[in-house]
Amino acid sequence: MQQAIGLLSGDARLAAVLRERCPEREFVTDRAAAESCRVVIVDTDAELDAPPRKSVARIVLLGNVTAARRQGDIRVDRDAFVAHPEETLAVADDLASVVIHASQLEQEVGYLTEIHELMAMTDEEAVSERVARTALNLIGLPTAALLLHDPRLERYVVSFSNDPSYRDSGEFLSGVPPDLLQHALGSGEYFAYDENASLVIIPLQVDQDLIGVIRVPVPDNHVVDTACFAPVSRYLRAVVQVLGNVYQLTRSRDLAMRDDLTKAFNRRFFESYLDEEIERARRYGSLFSVIFLDLDDLKTVNNFFGHLTGSRTLQEVAKRILNAVRGIDKVVRFGGDEFCIILPQTDSEQAAAVANRVRRSIGDSSFKLEPEIEISVTASFGIATYPTHAMAKEDLIRQADLAMYRVKSTTKNAIGVATVEDATRPATI
């Protein structure tokens, strides 16, 4: 199928002559549309002074044009061109095809380089950020959220987001309209754009498995150029398998970092991840919070119903905690009946809101473990925030533990927050 030819000329008769002599071709004379064509005919010097064009090849008609030649120009005598335009148009078409193909090959080499770099990366969040930011650069939009499927939670969770307006509601695919996703999956174009919702959805598929979705909000007054999604599609088709492999590898490592009983993360994970979170917060000048919670009087359950019932209670508690936090939050079984929640980019006030949600989730309804066994438990909570309450990992843990102990030794079933005064007091042995 032949592409439309742009025509920039002050002579209306030229368009009529070209349409008569090349009836199978389409000639576009509207300036905005003409400048978007890959081949443009330039008939006057005035047109050469216009802003840079999107054209790949230009046919410059000599006689009306005296400017020096630039790369991509095919300079031809005006009268000779008008007499026999098809041969020059065919040459320009061939030149444009070669340039575009070379550009695509250059892109493919770039994608191969990026694939090699991505394969050397083992951090899922770093890979997700790299993929999302490259896609945003190609689209020309500033923010996005990349969601990946988490088989443990049986839903899609945020793996990377620089969109301050995005909120993970805990739904199966939070913030992604099902009809828009279905349109993206069925369109064959690798994306869907809802102008009314100001939202672009880009599915990430490996074979027929939907492993993730990139959700891109469109700012007000921004015009989306759907033509830019062709390179995005090529890029994502090239790298999505790597993202899928890293995703599967991360999930395998994730299982090794989990507590066998509760499926929450284990102490080994806690030690390494907290180091990473402190380094990330230090590097970007951000903050995060930790919540320590200890179940109140679980020993009574063990003594009265036995340790098997106590273990099942811990399992149910872990499920309720996981369902009450965001996908980016990390739930750790710290030891025995004590859990810790790491909350990235969360201050003390926000952490208190999360802790209160978890407290209600645990204590507001009983656990029906057997027809004849119904358990009610509560928990005491302590919160500490980096860098407000501590700069070092050990001090942060100590502050959260002290805040929890104050609650545990008084009211129980409540939330305590570390104080700056405690943070400045030397640790005692």
Short mmCIF file of C-alpha atoms in Angstrom, two decimals:
data_model
loop_
_atom_site.label_atom_id
_atom_site.label_comp_id
_atom_site.label_asym_id
_atom_site.label_seq_id
_atom_site.Cartn_x
_atom_site.Cartn_y
_atom_site.Cartn_z
CA MET A 1 0.00 0.00 0.00
CA GLN A 2 1.44 3.35 -1.10
CA GLN A 3 1.88 6.10 1.47
CA ALA A 4 0.36 9.56 1.09
CA ILE A 5 2.69 12.22 -0.33
CA GLY A 6 2.89 15.64 1.30
CA LEU A 7 2.86 18.65 -1.04
CA LEU A 8 4.05 22.07 0.15
CA SER A 9 3.42 24.54 -2.66
CA GLY A 10 1.72 27.85 -3.25
CA ASP A 11 0.66 26.69 -6.72
CA ALA A 12 -2.78 24.99 -6.50
CA ARG A 13 -2.40 23.82 -10.10
CA LEU A 14 0.55 21.59 -9.17
CA ALA A 15 -1.60 19.37 -6.95
CA ALA A 16 -4.19 19.00 -9.70
CA VAL A 17 -1.54 18.03 -12.27
CA LEU A 18 0.08 15.46 -9.94
CA ARG A 19 -3.29 13.88 -9.08
CA GLU A 20 -4.08 13.62 -12.78
CA ARG A 21 -0.73 12.03 -13.70
CA CYS A 22 -0.49 9.78 -10.62
CA PRO A 23 -4.13 8.78 -9.96
CA GLU A 24 -3.12 5.85 -7.73
CA ARG A 25 -1.34 8.16 -5.28
CA GLU A 26 -2.73 10.43 -2.57
CA PHE A 27 -1.36 13.98 -2.32
CA VAL A 28 -1.89 15.93 0.93
CA THR A 29 -1.73 19.73 0.79
CA ASP A 30 -2.81 20.61 4.33
CA ARG A 31 0.40 21.78 6.03
CA ALA A 32 0.04 19.83 9.30
CA ALA A 33 -0.89 16.62 7.49
CA ALA A 34 1.73 17.13 4.77
CA GLU A 35 4.54 17.56 7.30
CA SER A 36 3.59 14.20 8.86
CA CYS A 37 4.06 12.32 5.57
CA ARG A 38 7.27 10.37 5.16
CA VAL A 39 7.78 11.84 1.64
CA VAL A 40 7.19 15.57 1.05
CA ILE A 41 7.42 17.59 -2.13
CA VAL A 42 8.85 21.09 -1.51
CA ASP A 43 8.05 23.62 -4.25
CA THR A 44 9.28 26.99 -2.89
CA ASP A 45 12.13 28.40 -0.86
CA ALA A 46 9.64 29.69 1.72
CA GLU A 47 8.73 26.12 2.66
CA LEU A 48 12.36 25.34 3.47
CA ASP A 49 12.33 27.96 6.23
CA ALA A 50 9.50 26.19 8.08
CA PRO A 51 10.17 24.27 11.34
CA PRO A 52 11.80 20.80 11.11
CA ARG A 53 9.51 18.24 9.50
CA LYS A 54 8.76 14.61 10.26
CA SER A 55 9.45 13.69 6.65
CA VAL A 56 12.14 11.13 5.87
CA ALA A 57 12.69 12.14 2.23
CA ARG A 58 12.03 15.46 0.45
CA ILE A 59 11.63 16.04 -3.25
CA VAL A 60 12.90 19.60 -3.81
CA LEU A 61 11.74 21.14 -7.10
CA LEU A 62 14.52 23.23 -8.66
CA GLY A 63 13.53 26.39 -10.40
CA ASN A 64 11.48 27.70 -7.51
CA VAL A 65 14.07 26.56 -4.95
CA THR A 66 17.64 27.86 -4.68
CA ALA A 67 18.63 26.73 -1.15
CA ALA A 68 21.51 24.32 -0.58
CA ARG A 69 20.82 20.60 -0.47
CA ARG A 70 20.31 18.88 2.86
CA GLN A 71 20.50 15.20 3.78
CA GLY A 72 17.46 13.31 2.53
CA ASP A 73 16.76 15.77 -0.32
CA ILE A 74 16.14 14.59 -3.87
CA ARG A 75 16.68 17.67 -6.02
CA VAL A 76 14.98 17.60 -9.42
CA ASP A 77 14.11 20.13 -12.14
CA ARG A 78 10.53 21.30 -11.60
CA ASP A 79 9.42 21.02 -15.20
CA ALA A 80 10.98 17.56 -15.61
CA PHE A 81 9.29 16.36 -12.41
CA VAL A 82 5.87 17.70 -13.40
CA ALA A 83 6.16 16.00 -16.80
CA HIS A 84 7.09 12.58 -15.34
CA PRO A 85 6.56 12.56 -11.53
CA GLU A 86 6.12 8.81 -10.90
CA GLU A 87 9.78 7.78 -11.25
CA THR A 88 11.00 10.43 -8.78
CA LEU A 89 8.17 9.54 -6.37
CA ALA A 90 9.16 5.87 -6.53
CA VAL A 91 12.80 6.75 -5.77
CA ALA A 92 11.68 8.88 -2.81
CA ASP A 93 9.48 6.04 -1.56
CA ASP A 94 12.41 3.61 -1.78
CA LEU A 95 14.70 6.05 0.04
CA ALA A 96 12.14 6.56 2.81
CA SER A 97 11.69 2.77 3.19
CA VAL A 98 15.45 2.22 3.44
CA VAL A 99 15.88 5.00 6.03
CA ILE A 100 12.94 3.76 8.12
CA HIS A 101 14.18 0.16 7.94
CA ALA A 102 17.68 1.24 8.97
CA SER A 103 16.19 3.19 11.87
CA GLN A 104 14.21 0.14 12.95
CA LEU A 105 17.34 -2.01 12.76
CA GLU A 106 19.15 0.53 14.91
CA GLN A 107 16.26 0.35 17.39
CA GLU A 108 16.43 -3.44 17.40
CA VAL A 109 20.16 -3.29 18.19
CA GLY A 110 19.32 -0.92 21.03
CA TYR A 111 16.67 -3.34 22.30
CA LEU A 112 19.17 -6.23 22.18
CA THR A 113 21.61 -4.14 24.21
CA GLU A 114 18.89 -3.37 26.74
CA ILE A 115 17.85 -7.03 26.90
CA HIS A 116 21.46 -7.93 27.70
CA GLU A 117 21.53 -5.31 30.46
CA LEU A 118 18.14 -6.40 31.83
CA MET A 119 19.26 -10.04 31.96
CA ALA A 120 22.11 -8.98 34.25
CA MET A 121 19.65 -7.33 36.65
CA THR A 122 18.06 -9.48 39.35
CA ASP A 123 15.98 -6.90 41.20
CA GLU A 124 12.39 -7.04 39.92
CA GLU A 125 11.68 -3.42 40.84
CA ALA A 126 14.79 -2.18 39.00
CA VAL A 127 13.82 -4.14 35.87
CA SER A 128 10.25 -2.85 36.08
CA GLU A 129 11.46 0.73 36.46
CA ARG A 130 13.78 0.41 33.45
CA VAL A 131 11.02 -1.04 31.24
CA ALA A 132 8.40 1.49 32.36
CA ARG A 133 10.68 4.51 31.94
CA THR A 134 11.81 3.40 28.46
CA ALA A 135 8.17 2.96 27.43
CA LEU A 136 7.35 6.43 28.81
CA ASN A 137 10.25 7.98 26.87
CA LEU A 138 8.94 6.42 23.66
CA ILE A 139 5.38 7.58 24.34
CA GLY A 140 6.40 11.03 25.53
CA LEU A 141 4.40 10.92 28.78
CA PRO A 142 5.81 11.55 32.28
CA THR A 143 4.29 9.01 34.70
CA ALA A 144 3.11 5.40 34.86
CA ALA A 145 2.47 2.47 37.16
CA LEU A 146 3.65 -1.01 36.20
CA LEU A 147 1.67 -3.83 37.82
CA LEU A 148 2.83 -7.45 37.87
CA HIS A 149 0.83 -10.53 38.77
CA ASP A 150 1.62 -11.86 42.25
CA PRO A 151 0.56 -15.53 42.51
CA ARG A 152 0.86 -15.38 46.30
CA LEU A 153 -1.76 -12.63 46.54
CA GLU A 154 -3.62 -13.84 43.43
CA ARG A 155 -3.81 -10.29 42.07
CA TYR A 156 -1.69 -7.69 40.31
CA VAL A 157 0.49 -5.46 42.49
CA VAL A 158 2.65 -2.40 41.82
CA SER A 159 6.21 -3.26 40.85
CA PHE A 160 7.09 0.32 39.84
CA SER A 161 5.24 3.63 39.95
CA ASN A 162 6.23 7.27 39.60
CA ASP A 163 2.58 8.32 39.40
CA PRO A 164 1.73 10.18 42.63
CA SER A 165 -2.01 9.95 41.90
CA TYR A 166 -2.06 6.14 41.63
CA ARG A 167 -3.52 4.22 44.58
CA ASP A 168 -3.48 0.44 44.97
CA SER A 169 -6.97 -0.38 46.23
CA GLY A 170 -6.22 -4.08 46.71
CA GLU A 171 -8.49 -5.05 43.81
CA PHE A 172 -7.50 -7.75 41.32
CA LEU A 173 -6.20 -5.17 38.83
CA SER A 174 -6.37 -1.88 40.67
CA GLY A 175 -6.97 1.19 38.54
CA VAL A 176 -7.24 -0.72 35.25
CA PRO A 177 -10.73 -0.64 33.65
CA PRO A 178 -11.54 -4.22 32.48
CA ASP A 179 -13.12 -3.07 29.21
CA LEU A 180 -10.07 -0.98 28.34
CA LEU A 181 -7.76 -3.90 29.10
CA GLN A 182 -9.85 -6.21 26.92
CA HIS A 183 -9.69 -3.68 24.10
CA ALA A 184 -5.88 -3.53 24.44
CA LEU A 185 -5.60 -7.33 24.42
CA GLY A 186 -7.91 -7.72 21.45
CA SER A 187 -6.75 -4.83 19.31
CA GLY A 188 -3.44 -6.32 18.22
CA GLU A 189 -1.89 -2.88 18.74
CA TYR A 190 -0.47 -3.63 22.21
CA PHE A 191 -2.23 -0.65 23.80
CA ALA A 192 -5.61 1.02 24.35
CA TYR A 193 -6.33 4.71 24.87
CA ASP A 194 -9.47 6.01 26.56
CA GLU A 195 -9.70 9.73 25.81
CA ASN A 196 -12.56 10.28 28.26
CA ALA A 197 -10.69 8.59 31.13
CA SER A 198 -7.36 10.16 30.02
CA LEU A 199 -5.74 6.75 30.38
CA VAL A 200 -3.47 4.50 28.31
CA ILE A 201 -3.30 0.77 29.11
CA ILE A 202 -0.41 -1.37 27.82
CA PRO A 203 -0.64 -5.13 28.55
CA LEU A 204 2.52 -7.21 29.07
CA GLN A 205 2.09 -10.74 27.76
CA VAL A 206 4.36 -13.77 27.62
CA ASP A 207 2.77 -16.17 25.13
CA GLN A 208 -0.89 -15.95 26.21
CA ASP A 209 -0.18 -15.17 29.87
CA LEU A 210 -0.85 -11.63 31.06
CA ILE A 211 2.03 -11.10 33.48
CA GLY A 212 1.52 -7.38 33.90
CA VAL A 213 0.04 -4.07 32.79
CA ILE A 214 1.52 -0.60 32.34
CA ARG A 215 -1.03 2.05 33.35
CA VAL A 216 -0.24 5.51 31.91
CA PRO A 217 -2.35 8.56 32.90
CA VAL A 218 -2.58 11.29 30.27
CA PRO A 219 -2.15 14.86 31.57
CA ASP A 220 -4.82 17.46 30.84
CA ASN A 221 -4.50 19.17 27.44
CA HIS A 222 -1.99 16.55 26.24
CA VAL A 223 -2.66 15.20 22.74
CA VAL A 224 -1.72 11.52 22.45
CA ASP A 225 0.00 10.67 19.17
CA THR A 226 -1.04 7.04 18.66
CA ALA A 227 1.66 6.66 16.01
CA CYS A 228 4.27 6.62 18.78
CA PHE A 229 2.90 3.30 20.06
CA ALA A 230 4.39 1.37 17.13
CA PRO A 231 7.96 1.64 18.56
CA VAL A 232 6.54 0.96 22.06
CA SER A 233 5.02 -2.27 20.77
CA ARG A 234 8.31 -3.35 19.19
CA TYR A 235 10.21 -2.51 22.36
CA LEU A 236 7.86 -4.38 24.68
CA ARG A 237 7.72 -7.44 22.44
CA ALA A 238 11.51 -7.50 22.62
CA VAL A 239 11.87 -7.14 26.41
CA VAL A 240 8.71 -8.67 27.88
CA GLN A 241 10.17 -12.18 27.86
CA VAL A 242 13.09 -10.93 29.95
CA LEU A 243 10.66 -9.24 32.31
CA GLY A 244 8.75 -12.52 32.54
CA ASN A 245 11.94 -14.48 33.28
CA VAL A 246 13.05 -12.03 35.96
CA TYR A 247 9.52 -12.11 37.36
CA GLN A 248 9.59 -15.91 37.62
CA LEU A 249 13.12 -15.89 39.06
CA THR A 250 12.12 -13.29 41.61
CA ARG A 251 9.09 -15.35 42.59
CA SER A 252 11.32 -18.42 43.08
CA ARG A 253 13.70 -16.45 45.30
CA ASP A 254 10.70 -14.95 47.01
CA LEU A 255 9.56 -18.41 48.11
CA ALA A 256 12.99 -19.09 49.62
CA MET A 257 12.63 -15.91 51.66
CA ARG A 258 9.28 -16.90 53.17
CA ASP A 259 8.25 -18.40 56.45
CA ASP A 260 6.98 -21.94 55.88
CA LEU A 261 4.06 -21.60 58.29
CA THR A 262 2.59 -18.19 57.47
CA LYS A 263 4.03 -17.50 53.97
CA ALA A 264 5.02 -14.05 55.21
CA PHE A 265 8.65 -13.07 54.58
CA ASN A 266 11.18 -14.50 57.01
CA ARG A 267 13.86 -12.90 59.18
CA ARG A 268 16.54 -13.50 56.53
CA PHE A 269 14.57 -11.41 54.05
CA PHE A 270 13.95 -8.72 56.67
CA GLU A 271 17.64 -8.17 57.35
CA SER A 272 18.60 -7.72 53.69
CA TYR A 273 15.53 -5.81 52.58
CA LEU A 274 15.70 -3.29 55.42
CA ASP A 275 19.31 -2.52 54.42
CA GLU A 276 18.15 -1.95 50.84
CA GLU A 277 15.24 0.25 51.94
CA ILE A 278 17.51 2.41 54.11
CA GLU A 279 19.96 2.82 51.22
CA ARG A 280 17.13 3.67 48.81
CA ALA A 281 15.68 6.24 51.21
CA ARG A 282 19.12 7.76 51.82
CA ARG A 283 19.86 7.99 48.10
CA TYR A 284 16.56 9.60 47.10
CA GLY A 285 15.92 11.61 50.26
CA SER A 286 12.70 9.71 50.96
CA LEU A 287 11.34 8.07 54.10
CA PHE A 288 9.73 4.81 55.14
CA SER A 289 8.19 3.28 58.25
CA VAL A 290 8.21 -0.05 60.03
CA ILE A 291 5.41 -1.49 62.13
CA PHE A 292 6.15 -4.09 64.77
CA LEU A 293 3.14 -6.03 66.06
CA ASP A 294 2.96 -8.70 68.71
CA LEU A 295 -0.14 -10.85 69.24
CA ASP A 296 -1.66 -10.40 72.66
CA ASP A 297 -1.92 -13.55 74.82
CA LEU A 298 -1.33 -16.14 72.08
CA LYS A 299 0.13 -18.33 74.84
CA THR A 300 -3.41 -18.64 76.23
CA VAL A 301 -4.55 -20.10 72.89
CA ASN A 302 -1.63 -22.56 72.87
CA ASN A 303 -2.27 -23.61 76.46
CA PHE A 304 -6.01 -24.05 76.08
CA PHE A 305 -6.36 -25.41 72.52
CA GLY A 306 -2.87 -26.73 71.82
CA HIS A 307 0.04 -25.61 69.61
CA LEU A 308 -1.58 -26.83 66.39
CA THR A 309 -4.45 -24.40 66.92
CA GLY A 310 -1.92 -21.71 67.82
CA SER A 311 -0.10 -22.34 64.53
CA ARG A 312 -3.35 -22.14 62.56
CA THR A 313 -4.15 -18.89 64.32
CA LEU A 314 -0.80 -17.48 63.18
CA GLN A 315 -1.60 -18.51 59.61
CA GLU A 316 -4.95 -16.74 59.71
CA VAL A 317 -3.41 -13.64 61.28
CA ALA A 318 -0.81 -13.49 58.49
CA LYS A 319 -3.57 -13.71 55.86
CA ARG A 320 -5.46 -10.82 57.42
CA ILE A 321 -2.32 -8.70 57.63
CA LEU A 322 -1.45 -9.36 53.98
CA ASN A 323 -4.97 -8.45 52.89
CA ALA A 324 -4.86 -5.20 54.86
CA VAL A 325 -1.64 -3.74 53.39
CA ARG A 326 -0.57 -2.50 49.95
CA GLY A 327 1.18 -4.60 47.37
CA ILE A 328 4.46 -2.70 47.85
CA ASP A 329 4.45 -3.27 51.64
CA LYS A 330 6.47 -6.20 53.01
CA VAL A 331 5.04 -8.39 55.77
CA VAL A 332 7.61 -10.32 57.81
CA ARG A 333 7.20 -12.93 60.50
CA PHE A 334 9.84 -11.58 62.82
CA GLY A 335 9.73 -14.50 65.24
CA GLY A 336 7.20 -16.44 67.30
CA ASP A 337 4.00 -14.41 67.37
CA GLU A 338 5.67 -11.17 66.30
CA PHE A 339 5.32 -9.64 62.82
CA CYS A 340 6.87 -6.63 61.10
CA ILE A 341 5.51 -4.58 58.20
CA ILE A 342 7.88 -2.45 56.10
CA LEU A 343 6.08 0.48 54.46
CA PRO A 344 8.04 2.25 51.66
CA GLN A 345 7.49 6.01 51.20
CA THR A 346 5.24 6.16 54.27
CA ASP A 347 5.43 8.62 57.16
CA SER A 348 4.39 7.95 60.77
CA GLU A 349 0.86 9.27 60.33
CA GLN A 350 0.26 7.13 57.26
CA ALA A 351 1.83 4.13 59.02
CA ALA A 352 -0.54 4.63 61.95
CA ALA A 353 -3.48 4.47 59.53
CA VAL A 354 -2.14 1.18 58.12
CA ALA A 355 -1.55 -0.18 61.62
CA ASN A 356 -5.10 0.71 62.63
CA ARG A 357 -6.45 -1.05 59.54
CA VAL A 358 -4.42 -4.16 60.40
CA ARG A 359 -5.49 -3.94 64.07
CA ARG A 360 -9.16 -3.94 63.09
CA SER A 361 -8.63 -6.72 60.57
CA ILE A 362 -7.13 -8.95 63.28
CA GLY A 363 -9.32 -8.07 66.25
CA ASP A 364 -12.76 -7.10 64.95
CA SER A 365 -13.86 -10.63 64.07
CA SER A 366 -12.95 -14.03 65.46
CA PHE A 367 -11.12 -16.86 63.66
CA LYS A 368 -13.39 -19.87 63.12
CA LEU A 369 -10.79 -22.64 62.84
CA GLU A 370 -13.12 -25.56 63.46
CA PRO A 371 -16.89 -25.82 63.91
CA GLU A 372 -16.28 -25.96 67.64
CA ILE A 373 -13.16 -23.75 67.82
CA GLU A 374 -13.46 -19.98 67.49
CA ILE A 375 -10.47 -17.85 68.43
CA SER A 376 -10.34 -14.12 69.15
CA VAL A 377 -6.97 -12.38 69.27
CA THR A 378 -5.69 -8.81 69.33
CA ALA A 379 -2.25 -7.28 68.75
CA SER A 380 -0.08 -4.46 70.09
CA PHE A 381 1.64 -2.19 67.56
CA GLY A 382 4.78 -0.04 67.51
CA ILE A 383 5.80 2.32 64.70
CA ALA A 384 9.15 3.92 63.83
CA THR A 385 10.00 6.03 60.76
CA TYR A 386 13.30 6.52 58.93
CA PRO A 387 14.95 9.00 59.29
CA THR A 388 12.68 10.71 61.85
CA HIS A 389 13.28 8.19 64.65
CA ALA A 390 16.52 6.49 63.59
CA MET A 391 19.17 6.49 60.87
CA ALA A 392 20.58 2.99 61.47
CA LYS A 393 18.77 -0.31 61.03
CA GLU A 394 19.35 -1.54 64.59
CA ASP A 395 18.14 1.76 66.07
CA LEU A 396 15.02 1.75 63.87
CA ILE A 397 14.16 -1.78 65.02
CA ARG A 398 14.76 -0.78 68.64
CA GLN A 399 12.50 2.27 68.37
CA ALA A 400 9.62 0.30 66.86
CA ASP A 401 10.09 -2.45 69.46
CA LEU A 402 10.09 0.07 72.34
CA ALA A 403 6.91 1.70 71.04
CA MET A 404 5.25 -1.70 70.81
CA TYR A 405 6.44 -2.71 74.29
CA ARG A 406 4.86 0.41 75.82
CA VAL A 407 1.51 -0.63 74.36
CA LYS A 408 2.03 -4.29 75.26
CA SER A 409 2.75 -3.46 78.91
CA THR A 410 -0.25 -1.13 79.28
CA THR A 411 -3.45 -1.20 77.24
CA LYS A 412 -2.65 -3.80 74.55
CA ASN A 413 -4.69 -3.83 71.32
CA ALA A 414 -3.45 -0.31 70.49
CA ILE A 415 -0.84 1.56 68.47
CA GLY A 416 2.29 3.30 69.74
CA VAL A 417 4.63 5.58 67.80
CA ALA A 418 8.33 6.08 68.58
CA THR A 419 9.29 9.48 69.94
CA VAL A 420 12.18 11.69 68.89
CA GLU A 421 13.30 11.76 72.53
CA ASP A 422 13.65 7.99 72.55
CA ALA A 423 15.47 8.12 69.24
CA THR A 424 18.18 10.37 70.69
CA ARG A 425 18.60 8.35 73.87
CA PRO A 426 21.59 5.92 73.81
CA ALA A 427 20.73 2.25 73.61
CA THR A 428 21.11 0.33 76.88
CA ILE A 429 22.55 -3.13 77.17
#
